[in-house]
XYZ file of N, CA and C in Angstrom:
183
model
N 99.234 102.115 49.317
C 99.344 101.004 50.304
C 100.815 100.881 50.617
N 101.071 100.582 51.979
C 102.437 100.511 52.356
C 102.804 99.080 52.292
N 104.155 98.933 52.150
C 104.691 97.557 52.163
C 104.855 97.154 53.501
N 104.979 95.853 53.747
C 105.235 95.254 55.087
C 106.531 95.613 55.615
N 107.475 96.142 54.938
C 108.804 96.372 55.491
C 108.918 97.691 56.229
N 107.983 98.574 55.968
C 107.954 99.873 56.578
C 107.541 99.890 57.913
N 107.711 100.969 58.611
C 107.239 101.024 60.014
C 105.671 101.105 60.185
N 105.078 101.665 59.181
C 103.559 101.765 59.158
C 102.909 100.375 58.931
N 103.535 99.604 58.041
C 103.201 98.175 57.870
C 103.210 97.286 59.073
N 104.332 97.606 59.865
C 104.525 96.774 61.031
C 103.473 97.218 62.098
N 103.250 98.431 62.169
C 102.229 98.980 63.140
C 100.857 98.458 62.780
N 100.539 98.371 61.578
C 99.185 97.870 61.242
C 99.051 96.410 61.543
N 100.054 95.623 61.403
C 100.098 94.227 61.818
C 99.987 94.135 63.311
N 100.716 94.947 64.031
C 100.610 94.904 65.435
C 99.194 95.269 65.908
N 98.604 96.329 65.340
C 97.250 96.673 65.680
C 96.248 95.592 65.417
N 96.426 94.839 64.217
C 95.440 93.853 63.930
C 95.655 92.644 64.900
N 96.933 92.307 65.335
C 97.138 91.336 66.228
C 96.513 91.629 67.599
N 96.462 92.853 68.106
C 95.897 93.268 69.298
C 94.358 93.139 69.129
N 93.908 93.660 68.057
C 92.384 93.566 67.823
C 91.878 92.085 67.837
N 92.676 91.233 67.377
C 92.179 89.802 67.313
C 92.429 89.088 68.649
N 93.568 89.310 69.240
C 93.958 88.588 70.449
C 93.243 88.968 71.711
N 92.951 90.319 71.834
C 92.375 90.731 73.096
C 90.958 90.204 73.315
N 89.992 90.264 72.341
C 88.733 89.571 72.538
C 88.846 88.088 72.816
N 89.711 87.342 72.046
C 89.815 85.974 72.194
C 90.363 85.762 73.682
N 91.367 86.593 74.130
C 91.870 86.308 75.349
C 90.930 86.496 76.548
N 90.067 87.680 76.372
C 88.988 87.844 77.376
C 87.910 86.713 77.369
N 87.597 86.268 76.202
C 86.603 85.191 76.108
C 87.087 83.949 76.826
N 88.329 83.692 76.544
C 88.982 82.488 77.263
C 89.110 82.665 78.653
N 89.394 83.934 79.125
C 89.596 84.120 80.614
C 88.195 83.954 81.323
N 87.140 84.554 80.734
C 85.782 84.423 81.458
C 85.110 83.119 81.166
N 85.261 82.547 80.001
C 84.485 81.422 79.671
C 85.007 80.053 80.360
N 86.211 80.002 80.663
C 86.878 78.822 81.241
C 86.715 78.825 82.788
N 86.518 79.991 83.381
C 86.336 80.006 84.761
C 85.285 80.986 85.154
N 84.088 80.431 85.489
C 82.974 81.407 85.738
C 83.130 82.190 86.976
N 84.012 81.763 87.862
C 84.269 82.581 89.070
C 84.804 83.906 88.731
N 85.649 83.984 87.631
C 86.178 85.332 87.211
C 85.021 86.242 86.836
N 84.072 85.695 86.024
C 82.964 86.534 85.687
C 82.105 86.985 86.760
N 81.862 86.125 87.692
C 81.092 86.469 88.887
C 81.817 87.535 89.700
N 83.049 87.358 89.895
C 83.872 88.370 90.653
C 83.813 89.774 89.918
N 83.956 89.691 88.632
C 83.946 90.972 87.881
C 82.578 91.661 87.892
N 81.517 90.779 87.682
C 80.176 91.406 87.753
C 79.751 91.692 89.078
N 80.138 91.051 90.111
C 79.779 91.284 91.473
C 80.348 92.470 92.020
N 81.427 93.108 91.411
C 81.992 94.259 92.084
C 81.206 95.468 91.794
N 80.160 95.444 90.914
C 79.292 96.584 90.600
C 77.839 96.246 90.837
N 77.130 97.257 91.335
C 75.645 97.151 91.472
C 75.009 97.777 90.289
N 74.572 96.989 89.426
C 73.939 97.442 88.189
C 72.538 97.929 88.379
N 71.668 97.138 89.119
C 70.320 97.376 89.396
C 70.169 97.268 90.944
N 69.680 98.344 91.482
C 69.467 98.291 92.929
C 67.936 98.461 93.149
N 67.357 97.457 93.727
C 65.850 97.459 93.938
C 65.619 97.942 95.332
N 64.503 98.687 95.610
C 64.164 99.139 96.908
C 63.724 97.930 97.806
N 63.911 98.127 99.075
C 63.579 97.047 99.976
C 62.120 96.674 99.855
N 61.815 95.444 100.244
C 60.388 94.924 100.168
C 59.447 95.586 101.116
N 59.884 96.060 102.293
C 59.015 96.694 103.180
C 58.515 98.114 102.802
N 59.126 98.696 101.747
C 58.707 99.969 101.230
C 57.700 99.705 100.187
N 56.513 100.305 100.416
C 55.409 100.059 99.437
C 55.552 101.193 98.323
N 54.750 101.155 97.373
C 54.691 102.189 96.334
C 54.493 103.539 96.749
N 53.751 103.711 97.887
C 53.392 104.964 98.441
C 54.305 105.540 99.546
N 55.409 104.767 99.634
C 56.435 105.213 100.577
C 57.097 106.522 100.205
N 57.274 107.467 101.087
C 57.854 108.779 100.837
C 59.326 108.797 101.187
N 60.170 109.284 100.314
C 61.642 109.314 100.637
C 61.875 110.638 101.357
N 62.764 110.731 102.331
C 63.185 111.962 102.970
C 64.336 112.491 102.294
């Protein structure tokens, strides 16, 4: 186990701080302003449904 005074100990503390603060920061960013979430999710089309005028027997060219 490394002591906190060495460079590896400082690196482990920095990694832990990043692992803790990034999810909390993202949660705060999206939870406090839902426009951010809508903007982020609206930038991608996850499910694209066919148009209603195309029936199940419609052939694609």
